[in-house]
PDB file of C-alpha atoms in Angstrom:
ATOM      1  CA  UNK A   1      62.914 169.877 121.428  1.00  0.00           C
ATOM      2  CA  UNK A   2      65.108 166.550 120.521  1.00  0.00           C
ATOM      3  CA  UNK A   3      64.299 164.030 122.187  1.00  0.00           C
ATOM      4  CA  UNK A   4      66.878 162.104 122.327  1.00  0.00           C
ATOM      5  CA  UNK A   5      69.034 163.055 125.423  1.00  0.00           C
ATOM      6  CA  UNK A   6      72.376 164.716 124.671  1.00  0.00           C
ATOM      7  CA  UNK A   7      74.605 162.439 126.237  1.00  0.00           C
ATOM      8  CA  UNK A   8      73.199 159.415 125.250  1.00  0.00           C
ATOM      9  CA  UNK A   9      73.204 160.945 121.199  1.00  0.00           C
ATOM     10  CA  UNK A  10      77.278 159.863 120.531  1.00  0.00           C
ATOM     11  CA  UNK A  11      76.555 156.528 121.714  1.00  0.00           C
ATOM     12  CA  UNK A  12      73.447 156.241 119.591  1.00  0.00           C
ATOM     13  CA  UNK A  13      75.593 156.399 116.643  1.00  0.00           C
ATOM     14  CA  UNK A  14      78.667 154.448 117.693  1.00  0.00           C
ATOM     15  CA  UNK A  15      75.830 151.345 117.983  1.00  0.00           C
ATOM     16  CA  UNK A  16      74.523 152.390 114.636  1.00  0.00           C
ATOM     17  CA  UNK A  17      78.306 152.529 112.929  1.00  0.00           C
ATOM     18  CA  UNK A  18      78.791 149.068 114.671  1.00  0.00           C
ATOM     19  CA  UNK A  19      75.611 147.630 113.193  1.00  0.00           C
ATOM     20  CA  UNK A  20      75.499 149.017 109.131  1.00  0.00           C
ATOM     21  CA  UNK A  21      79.075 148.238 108.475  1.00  0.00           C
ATOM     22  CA  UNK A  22      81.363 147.894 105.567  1.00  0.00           C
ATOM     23  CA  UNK A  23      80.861 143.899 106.152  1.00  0.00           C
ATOM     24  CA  UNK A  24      76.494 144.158 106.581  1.00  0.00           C
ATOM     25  CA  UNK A  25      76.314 146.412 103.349  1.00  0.00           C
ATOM     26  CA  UNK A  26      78.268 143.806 100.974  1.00  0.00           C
ATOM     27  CA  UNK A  27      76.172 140.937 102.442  1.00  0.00           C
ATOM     28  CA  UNK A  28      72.650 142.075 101.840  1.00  0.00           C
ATOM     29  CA  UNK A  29      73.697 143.255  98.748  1.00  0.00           C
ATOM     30  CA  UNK A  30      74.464 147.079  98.944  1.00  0.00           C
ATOM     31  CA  UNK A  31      77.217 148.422  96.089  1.00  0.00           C
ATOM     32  CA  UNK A  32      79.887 149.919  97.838  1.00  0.00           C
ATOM     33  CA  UNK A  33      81.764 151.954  96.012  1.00  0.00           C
ATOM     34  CA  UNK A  34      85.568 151.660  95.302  1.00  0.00           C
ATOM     35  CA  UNK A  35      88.474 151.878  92.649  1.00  0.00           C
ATOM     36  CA  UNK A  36      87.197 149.697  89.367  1.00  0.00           C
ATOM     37  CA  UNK A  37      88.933 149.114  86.260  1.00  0.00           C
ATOM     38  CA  UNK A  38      87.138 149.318  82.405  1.00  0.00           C
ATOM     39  CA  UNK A  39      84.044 147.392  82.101  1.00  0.00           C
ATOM     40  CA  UNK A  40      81.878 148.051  79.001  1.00  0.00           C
ATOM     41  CA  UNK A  41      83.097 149.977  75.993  1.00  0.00           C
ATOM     42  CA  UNK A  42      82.698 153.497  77.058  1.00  0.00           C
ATOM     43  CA  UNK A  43      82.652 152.734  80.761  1.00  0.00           C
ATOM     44  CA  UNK A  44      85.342 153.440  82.935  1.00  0.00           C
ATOM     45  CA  UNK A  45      84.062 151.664  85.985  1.00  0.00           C
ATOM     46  CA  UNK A  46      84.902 153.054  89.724  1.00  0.00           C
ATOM     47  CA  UNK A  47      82.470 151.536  92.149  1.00  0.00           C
ATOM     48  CA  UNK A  48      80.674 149.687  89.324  1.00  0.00           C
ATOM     49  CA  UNK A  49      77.638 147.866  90.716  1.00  0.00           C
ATOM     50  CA  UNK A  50      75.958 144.424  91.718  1.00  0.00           C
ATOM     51  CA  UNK A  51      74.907 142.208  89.508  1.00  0.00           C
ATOM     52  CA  UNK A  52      71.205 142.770  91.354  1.00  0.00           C
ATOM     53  CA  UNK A  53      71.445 146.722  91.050  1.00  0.00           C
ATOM     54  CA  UNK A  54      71.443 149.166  87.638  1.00  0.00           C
ATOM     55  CA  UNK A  55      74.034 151.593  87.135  1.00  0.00           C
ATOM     56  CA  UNK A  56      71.884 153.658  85.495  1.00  0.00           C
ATOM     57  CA  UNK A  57      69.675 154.253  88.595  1.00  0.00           C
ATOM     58  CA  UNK A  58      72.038 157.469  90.443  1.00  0.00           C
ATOM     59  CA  UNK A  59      69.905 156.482  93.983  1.00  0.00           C
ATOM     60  CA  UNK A  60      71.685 153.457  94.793  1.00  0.00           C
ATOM     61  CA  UNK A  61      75.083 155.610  95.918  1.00  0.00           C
ATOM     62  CA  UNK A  62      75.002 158.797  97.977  1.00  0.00           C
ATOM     63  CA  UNK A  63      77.504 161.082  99.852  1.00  0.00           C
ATOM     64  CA  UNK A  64      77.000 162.732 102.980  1.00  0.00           C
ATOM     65  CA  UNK A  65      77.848 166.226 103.753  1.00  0.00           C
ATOM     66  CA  UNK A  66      79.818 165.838 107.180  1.00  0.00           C
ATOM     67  CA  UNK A  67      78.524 169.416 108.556  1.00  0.00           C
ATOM     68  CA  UNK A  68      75.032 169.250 108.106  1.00  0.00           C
ATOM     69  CA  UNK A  69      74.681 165.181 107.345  1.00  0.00           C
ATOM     70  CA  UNK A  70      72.438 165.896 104.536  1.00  0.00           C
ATOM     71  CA  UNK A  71      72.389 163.507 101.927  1.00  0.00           C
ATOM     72  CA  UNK A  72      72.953 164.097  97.947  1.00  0.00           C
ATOM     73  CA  UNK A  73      72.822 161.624  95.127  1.00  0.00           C
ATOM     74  CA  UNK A  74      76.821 160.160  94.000  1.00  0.00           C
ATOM     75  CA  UNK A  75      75.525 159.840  89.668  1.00  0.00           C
ATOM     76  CA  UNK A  76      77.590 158.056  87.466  1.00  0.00           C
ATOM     77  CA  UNK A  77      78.474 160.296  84.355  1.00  0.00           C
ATOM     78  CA  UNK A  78      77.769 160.629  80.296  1.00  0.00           C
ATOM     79  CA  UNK A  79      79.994 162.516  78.423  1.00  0.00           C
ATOM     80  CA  UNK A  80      78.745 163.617  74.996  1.00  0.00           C
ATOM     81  CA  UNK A  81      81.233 164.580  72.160  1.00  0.00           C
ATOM     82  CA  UNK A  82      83.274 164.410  69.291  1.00  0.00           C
ATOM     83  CA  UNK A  83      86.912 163.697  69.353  1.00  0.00           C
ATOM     84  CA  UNK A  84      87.577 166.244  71.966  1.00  0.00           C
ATOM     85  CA  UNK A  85      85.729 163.693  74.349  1.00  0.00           C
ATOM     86  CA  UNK A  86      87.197 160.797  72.900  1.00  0.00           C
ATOM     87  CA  UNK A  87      90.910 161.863  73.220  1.00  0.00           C
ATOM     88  CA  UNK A  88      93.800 160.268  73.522  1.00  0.00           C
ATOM     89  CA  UNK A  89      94.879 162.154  70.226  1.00  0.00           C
ATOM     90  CA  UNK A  90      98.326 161.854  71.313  1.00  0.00           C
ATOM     91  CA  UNK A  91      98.111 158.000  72.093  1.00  0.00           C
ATOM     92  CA  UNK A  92      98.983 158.772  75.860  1.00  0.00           C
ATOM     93  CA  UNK A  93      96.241 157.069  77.046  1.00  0.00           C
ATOM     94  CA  UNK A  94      94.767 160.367  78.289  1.00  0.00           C
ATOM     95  CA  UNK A  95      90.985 161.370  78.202  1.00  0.00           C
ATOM     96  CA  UNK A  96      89.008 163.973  80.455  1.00  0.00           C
ATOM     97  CA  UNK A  97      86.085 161.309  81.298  1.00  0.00           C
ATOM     98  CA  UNK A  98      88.885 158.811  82.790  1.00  0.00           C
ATOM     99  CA  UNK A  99      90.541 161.370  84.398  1.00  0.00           C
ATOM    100  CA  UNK A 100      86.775 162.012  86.065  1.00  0.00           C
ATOM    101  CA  UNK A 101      86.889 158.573  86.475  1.00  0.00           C
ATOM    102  CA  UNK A 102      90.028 158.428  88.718  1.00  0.00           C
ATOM    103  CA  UNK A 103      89.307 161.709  90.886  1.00  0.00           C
ATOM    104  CA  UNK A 104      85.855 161.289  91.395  1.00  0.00           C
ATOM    105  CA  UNK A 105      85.917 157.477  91.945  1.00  0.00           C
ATOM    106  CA  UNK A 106      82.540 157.265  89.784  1.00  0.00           C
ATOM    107  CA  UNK A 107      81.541 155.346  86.493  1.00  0.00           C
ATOM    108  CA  UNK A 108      81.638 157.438  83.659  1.00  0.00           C
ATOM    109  CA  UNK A 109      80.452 156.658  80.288  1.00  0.00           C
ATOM    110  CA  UNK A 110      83.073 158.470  77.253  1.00  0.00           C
ATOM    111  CA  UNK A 111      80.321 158.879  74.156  1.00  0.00           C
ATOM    112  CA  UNK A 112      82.798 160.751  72.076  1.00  0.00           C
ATOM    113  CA  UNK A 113      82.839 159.972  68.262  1.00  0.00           C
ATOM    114  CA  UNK A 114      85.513 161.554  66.548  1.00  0.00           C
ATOM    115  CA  UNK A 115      84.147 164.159  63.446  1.00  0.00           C
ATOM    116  CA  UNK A 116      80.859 164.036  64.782  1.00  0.00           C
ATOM    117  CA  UNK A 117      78.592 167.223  64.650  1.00  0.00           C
ATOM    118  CA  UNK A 118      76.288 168.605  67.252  1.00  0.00           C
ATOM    119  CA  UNK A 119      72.932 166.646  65.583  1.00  0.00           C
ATOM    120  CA  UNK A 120      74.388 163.521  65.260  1.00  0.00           C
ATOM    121  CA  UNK A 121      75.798 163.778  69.072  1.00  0.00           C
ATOM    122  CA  UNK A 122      72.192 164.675  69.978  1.00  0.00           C
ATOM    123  CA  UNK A 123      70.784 161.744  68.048  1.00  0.00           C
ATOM    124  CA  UNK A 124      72.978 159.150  70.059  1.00  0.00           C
ATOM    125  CA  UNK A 125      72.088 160.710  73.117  1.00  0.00           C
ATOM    126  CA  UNK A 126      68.844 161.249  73.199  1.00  0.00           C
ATOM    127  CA  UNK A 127      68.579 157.505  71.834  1.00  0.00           C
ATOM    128  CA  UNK A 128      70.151 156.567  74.962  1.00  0.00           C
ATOM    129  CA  UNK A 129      67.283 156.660  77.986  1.00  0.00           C
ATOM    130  CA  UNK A 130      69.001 154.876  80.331  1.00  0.00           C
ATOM    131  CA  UNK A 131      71.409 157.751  81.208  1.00  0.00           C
ATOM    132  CA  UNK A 132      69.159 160.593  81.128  1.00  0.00           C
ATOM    133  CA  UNK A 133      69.530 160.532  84.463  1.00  0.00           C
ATOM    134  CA  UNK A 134      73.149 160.678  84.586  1.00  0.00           C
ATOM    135  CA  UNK A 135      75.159 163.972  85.445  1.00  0.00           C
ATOM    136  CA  UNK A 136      76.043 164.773  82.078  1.00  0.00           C
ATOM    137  CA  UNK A 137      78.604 167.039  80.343  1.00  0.00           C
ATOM    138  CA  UNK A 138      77.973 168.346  76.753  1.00  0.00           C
ATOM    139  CA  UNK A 139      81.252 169.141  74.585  1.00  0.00           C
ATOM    140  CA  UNK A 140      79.678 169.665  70.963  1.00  0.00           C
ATOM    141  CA  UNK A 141      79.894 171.667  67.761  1.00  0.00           C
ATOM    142  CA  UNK A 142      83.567 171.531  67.326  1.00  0.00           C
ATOM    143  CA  UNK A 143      82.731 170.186  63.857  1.00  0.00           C
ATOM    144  CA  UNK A 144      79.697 172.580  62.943  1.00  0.00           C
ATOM    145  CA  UNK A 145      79.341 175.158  60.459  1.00  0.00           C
ATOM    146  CA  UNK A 146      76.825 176.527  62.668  1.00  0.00           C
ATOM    147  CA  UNK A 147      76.066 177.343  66.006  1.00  0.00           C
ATOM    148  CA  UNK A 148      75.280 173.879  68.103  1.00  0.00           C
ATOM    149  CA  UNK A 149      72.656 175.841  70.439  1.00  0.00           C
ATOM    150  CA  UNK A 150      69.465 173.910  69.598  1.00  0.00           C
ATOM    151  CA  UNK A 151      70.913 170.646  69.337  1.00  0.00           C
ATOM    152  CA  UNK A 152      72.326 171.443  73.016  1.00  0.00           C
ATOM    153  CA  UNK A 153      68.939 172.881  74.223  1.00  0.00           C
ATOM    154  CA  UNK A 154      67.536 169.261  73.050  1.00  0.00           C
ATOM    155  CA  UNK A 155      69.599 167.227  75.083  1.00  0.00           C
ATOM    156  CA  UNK A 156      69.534 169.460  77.872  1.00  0.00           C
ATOM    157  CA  UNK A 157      65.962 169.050  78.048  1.00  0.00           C
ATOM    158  CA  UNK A 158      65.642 165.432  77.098  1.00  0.00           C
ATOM    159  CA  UNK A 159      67.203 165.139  81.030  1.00  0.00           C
ATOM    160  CA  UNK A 160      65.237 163.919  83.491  1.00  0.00           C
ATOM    161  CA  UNK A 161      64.381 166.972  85.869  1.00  0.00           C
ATOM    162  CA  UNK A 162      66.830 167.597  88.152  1.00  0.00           C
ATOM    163  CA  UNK A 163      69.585 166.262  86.252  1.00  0.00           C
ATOM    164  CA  UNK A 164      73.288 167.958  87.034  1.00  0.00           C
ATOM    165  CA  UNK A 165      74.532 168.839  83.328  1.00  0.00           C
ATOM    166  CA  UNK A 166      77.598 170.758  82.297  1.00  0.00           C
ATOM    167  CA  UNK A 167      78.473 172.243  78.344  1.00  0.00           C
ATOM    168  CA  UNK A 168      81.697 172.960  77.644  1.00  0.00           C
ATOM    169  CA  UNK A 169      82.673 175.386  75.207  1.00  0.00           C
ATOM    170  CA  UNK A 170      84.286 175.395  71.967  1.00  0.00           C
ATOM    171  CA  UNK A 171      88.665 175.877  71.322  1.00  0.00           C
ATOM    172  CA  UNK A 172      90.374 178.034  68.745  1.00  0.00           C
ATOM    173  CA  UNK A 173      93.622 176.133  67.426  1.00  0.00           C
ATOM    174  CA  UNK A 174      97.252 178.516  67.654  1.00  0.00           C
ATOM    175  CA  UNK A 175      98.458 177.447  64.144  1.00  0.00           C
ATOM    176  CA  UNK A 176      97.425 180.375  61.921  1.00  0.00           C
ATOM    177  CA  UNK A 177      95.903 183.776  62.275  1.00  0.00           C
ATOM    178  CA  UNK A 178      92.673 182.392  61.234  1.00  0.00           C
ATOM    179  CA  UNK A 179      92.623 181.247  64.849  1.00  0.00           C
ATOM    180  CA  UNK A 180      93.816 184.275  67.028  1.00  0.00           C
ATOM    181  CA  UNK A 181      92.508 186.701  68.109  1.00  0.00           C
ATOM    182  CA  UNK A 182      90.585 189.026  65.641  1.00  0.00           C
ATOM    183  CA  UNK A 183      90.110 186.128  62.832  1.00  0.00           C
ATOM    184  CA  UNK A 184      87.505 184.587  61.225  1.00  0.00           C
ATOM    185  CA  UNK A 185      87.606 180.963  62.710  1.00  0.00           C
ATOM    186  CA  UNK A 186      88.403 182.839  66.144  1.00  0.00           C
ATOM    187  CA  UNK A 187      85.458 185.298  65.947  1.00  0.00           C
ATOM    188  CA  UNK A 188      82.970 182.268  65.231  1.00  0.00           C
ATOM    189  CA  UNK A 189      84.204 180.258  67.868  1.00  0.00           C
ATOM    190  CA  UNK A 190      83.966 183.637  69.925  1.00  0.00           C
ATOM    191  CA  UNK A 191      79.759 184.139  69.080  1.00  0.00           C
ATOM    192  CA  UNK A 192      79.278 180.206  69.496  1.00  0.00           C
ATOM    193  CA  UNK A 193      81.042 180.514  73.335  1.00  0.00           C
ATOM    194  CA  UNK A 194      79.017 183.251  74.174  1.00  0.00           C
ATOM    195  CA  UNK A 195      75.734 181.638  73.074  1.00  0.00           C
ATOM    196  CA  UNK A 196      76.411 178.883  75.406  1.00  0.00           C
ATOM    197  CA  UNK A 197      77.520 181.036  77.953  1.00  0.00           C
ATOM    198  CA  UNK A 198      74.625 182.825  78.033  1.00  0.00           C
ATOM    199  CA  UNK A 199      71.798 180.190  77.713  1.00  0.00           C
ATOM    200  CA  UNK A 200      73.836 178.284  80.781  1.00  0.00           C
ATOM    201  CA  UNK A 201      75.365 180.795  83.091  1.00  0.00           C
ATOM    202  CA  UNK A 202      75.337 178.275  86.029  1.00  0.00           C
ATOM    203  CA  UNK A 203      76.249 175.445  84.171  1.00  0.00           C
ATOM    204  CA  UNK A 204      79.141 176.445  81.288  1.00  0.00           C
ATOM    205  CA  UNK A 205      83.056 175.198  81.495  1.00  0.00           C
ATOM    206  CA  UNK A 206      84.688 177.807  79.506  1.00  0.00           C
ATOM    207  CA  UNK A 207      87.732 175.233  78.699  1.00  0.00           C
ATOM    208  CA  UNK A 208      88.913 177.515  75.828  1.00  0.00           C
ATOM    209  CA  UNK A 209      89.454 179.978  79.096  1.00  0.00           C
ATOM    210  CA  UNK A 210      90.918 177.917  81.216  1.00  0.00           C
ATOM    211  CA  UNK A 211      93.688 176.561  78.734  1.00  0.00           C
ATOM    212  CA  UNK A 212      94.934 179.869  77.643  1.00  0.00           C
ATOM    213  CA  UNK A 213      95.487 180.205  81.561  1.00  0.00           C
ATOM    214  CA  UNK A 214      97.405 177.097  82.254  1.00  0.00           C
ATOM    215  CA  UNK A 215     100.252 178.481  79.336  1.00  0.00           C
ATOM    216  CA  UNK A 216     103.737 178.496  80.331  1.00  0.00           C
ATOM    217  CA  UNK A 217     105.159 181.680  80.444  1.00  0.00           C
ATOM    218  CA  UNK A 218     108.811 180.345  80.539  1.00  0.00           C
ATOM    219  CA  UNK A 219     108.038 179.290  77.158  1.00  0.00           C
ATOM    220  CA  UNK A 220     108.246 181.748  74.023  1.00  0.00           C
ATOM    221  CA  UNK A 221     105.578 179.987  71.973  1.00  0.00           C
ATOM    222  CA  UNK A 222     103.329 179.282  75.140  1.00  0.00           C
ATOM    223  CA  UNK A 223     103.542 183.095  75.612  1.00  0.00           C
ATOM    224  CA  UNK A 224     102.841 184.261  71.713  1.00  0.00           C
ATOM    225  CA  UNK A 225     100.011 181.740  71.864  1.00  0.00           C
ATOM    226  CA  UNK A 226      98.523 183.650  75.348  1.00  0.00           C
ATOM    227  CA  UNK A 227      99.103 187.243  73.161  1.00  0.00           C
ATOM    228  CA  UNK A 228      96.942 185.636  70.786  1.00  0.00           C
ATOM    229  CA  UNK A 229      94.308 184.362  72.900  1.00  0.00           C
ATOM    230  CA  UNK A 230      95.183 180.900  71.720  1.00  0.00           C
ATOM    231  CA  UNK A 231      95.347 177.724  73.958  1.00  0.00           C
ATOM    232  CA  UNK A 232      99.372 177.223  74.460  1.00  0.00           C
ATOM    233  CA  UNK A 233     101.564 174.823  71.979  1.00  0.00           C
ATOM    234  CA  UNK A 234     102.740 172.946  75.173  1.00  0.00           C
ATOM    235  CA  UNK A 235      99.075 171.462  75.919  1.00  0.00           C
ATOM    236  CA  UNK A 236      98.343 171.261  72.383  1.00  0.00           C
ATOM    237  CA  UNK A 237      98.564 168.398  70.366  1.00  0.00           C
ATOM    238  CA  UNK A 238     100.628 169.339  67.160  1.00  0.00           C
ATOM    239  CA  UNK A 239      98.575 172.240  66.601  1.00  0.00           C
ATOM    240  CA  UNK A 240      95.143 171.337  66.458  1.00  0.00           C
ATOM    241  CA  UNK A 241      92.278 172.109  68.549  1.00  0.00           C
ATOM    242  CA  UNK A 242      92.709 168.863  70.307  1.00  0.00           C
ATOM    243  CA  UNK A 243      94.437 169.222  73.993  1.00  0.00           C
ATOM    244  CA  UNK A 244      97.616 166.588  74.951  1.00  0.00           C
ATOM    245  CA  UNK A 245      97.415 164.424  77.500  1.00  0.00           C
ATOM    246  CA  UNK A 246      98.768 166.701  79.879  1.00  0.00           C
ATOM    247  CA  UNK A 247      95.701 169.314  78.824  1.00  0.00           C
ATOM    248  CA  UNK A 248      93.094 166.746  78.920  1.00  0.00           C
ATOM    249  CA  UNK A 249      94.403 165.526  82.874  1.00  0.00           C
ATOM    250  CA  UNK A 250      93.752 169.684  83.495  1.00  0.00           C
ATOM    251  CA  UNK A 251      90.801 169.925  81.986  1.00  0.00           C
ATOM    252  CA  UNK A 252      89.275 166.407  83.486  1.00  0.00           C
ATOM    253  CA  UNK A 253      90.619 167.653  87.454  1.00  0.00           C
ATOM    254  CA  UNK A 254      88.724 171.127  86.637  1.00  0.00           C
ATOM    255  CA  UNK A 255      85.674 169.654  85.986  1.00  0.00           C
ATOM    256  CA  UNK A 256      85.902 166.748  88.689  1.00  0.00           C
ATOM    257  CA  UNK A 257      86.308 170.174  90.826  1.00  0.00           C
ATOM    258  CA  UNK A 258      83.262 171.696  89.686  1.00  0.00           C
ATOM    259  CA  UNK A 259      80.941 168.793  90.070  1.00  0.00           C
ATOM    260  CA  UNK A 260      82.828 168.383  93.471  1.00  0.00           C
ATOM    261  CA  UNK A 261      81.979 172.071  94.413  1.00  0.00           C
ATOM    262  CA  UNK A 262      77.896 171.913  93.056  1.00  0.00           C
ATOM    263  CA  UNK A 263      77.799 168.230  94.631  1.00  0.00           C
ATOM    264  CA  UNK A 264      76.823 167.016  91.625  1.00  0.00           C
TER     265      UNK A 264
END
């Protein structure tokens, strides 16, 4: 039975409210978490912290779930990648991890190198301990010959347990038939997808997927592109595999919608 009386419970918490406020966190030192700008190379810093606390420890900021007031950790975020992570191909300014950055309100670290392959992403990452215990999204092999899966399986499991992770898959370009559907550059990209899909059902982004969906069908190249199982021209920076800044602000509010959605 609960002991504390029902009609006394409301007033409980309007004396605890009063007492841990805004004002008693920031005095005895507490981060609280608001709109940042860039801090670090690589950082985009929302909520960054104290100069007492460490970023790269995910306990020091948690959300509550109103309905059931359970509590779940608020991580900053490492994304891992080659250009497609770096961005801004375009020069709009655009990336996916500071498009996290602004709808999730979080830090998130942007470890893309462009021309990278899947080992030497692994190498940097794994290097880098102190955010193995940050949710982390995976976007690798774009420049492989081969299929990324056990450099992917190694950073997945150099994560400390417990770790939210995401991998993202792989893009065809739209420029030549090498690329559509059918071809050879399509029907690699095709086997490397469904590797990934496959090893991480719960935990796998098909962006390729979600690109050819966002074509415009008012538009006659947007709509051979979709016949062709291509990501459309109009998100498409002058047809490579690399996205627009329009296509990475899609992609970046799909996946701040899936970590939303898992409460990662």
């Amino acid at each position: 039975m609960d002991p504390i009386n029902p009609k006394y419970r409301s007033n409980m918490w309007s004396v605890v409210s009063r007492k841990f406020s805004r004002r008693y966190f920031l005095k005895n030192g507490f981060t609280v978490v608001g709109v940042g700008l860039f801090s670090a190379p690589g950082l985009v810093a929302c909520g960054q912290p104290n100069a007492a606390s460490d970023v790269s420890d995910p306990v020091t900021n948690w959300s509550v779930d109103g309905n059931n007031r359970q509590q779940h950790k608020i991580r900053p975020i490492a994304c891992w990648g080659d250009s497609l992570t770096e961005g801004n191909e375009d020069q709009s300014g655009v990336t996916y991890p500071n498009v996290l950055a602004s709808v999730l309100n979080r830090t998130v670290y942007n470890g893309g190198i462009g021309g990278q392959k899947s080992a030497q992403i692994k190498a940097r990452m794994l290097a880098d301990t102190a955010k193995h215990s940050w949710m982390t999204i995976i976007w690798a092999g774009a420049n492989n010959s081969s299929l990324p899966d056990d450099d992917i399986a190694a950073m997945v499991a150099a994560l400390e347990p417990g770790t939210p992770f995401l991998v993202l898959s792989l893009l065809n370009g739209n420029a030549d038939s090498h690329s559509w559907r059918g071809g050879d550059v399509y029907n690699a990209i095709f086997r490397m997808n469904s590797s990934m899909a496959s090893t991480y059902p719960d935990n796998y982004f098909d962006v390729r997927a979600f690109l050819i969906s966002q074509y415009d069908p008012n538009q006659q190249q947007d709509v051979r592109d979709h016949e062709h199982d291509s990501p459309p021209t109009s998100l498409m920076y002058r047809g490579s595999i690399h996205p627009t800044g329009q296509g990475y602000k899609l992609i970046g509010q799909r996946i701040a919608s899936i970590i939303s959605a898992n409460k990662w």
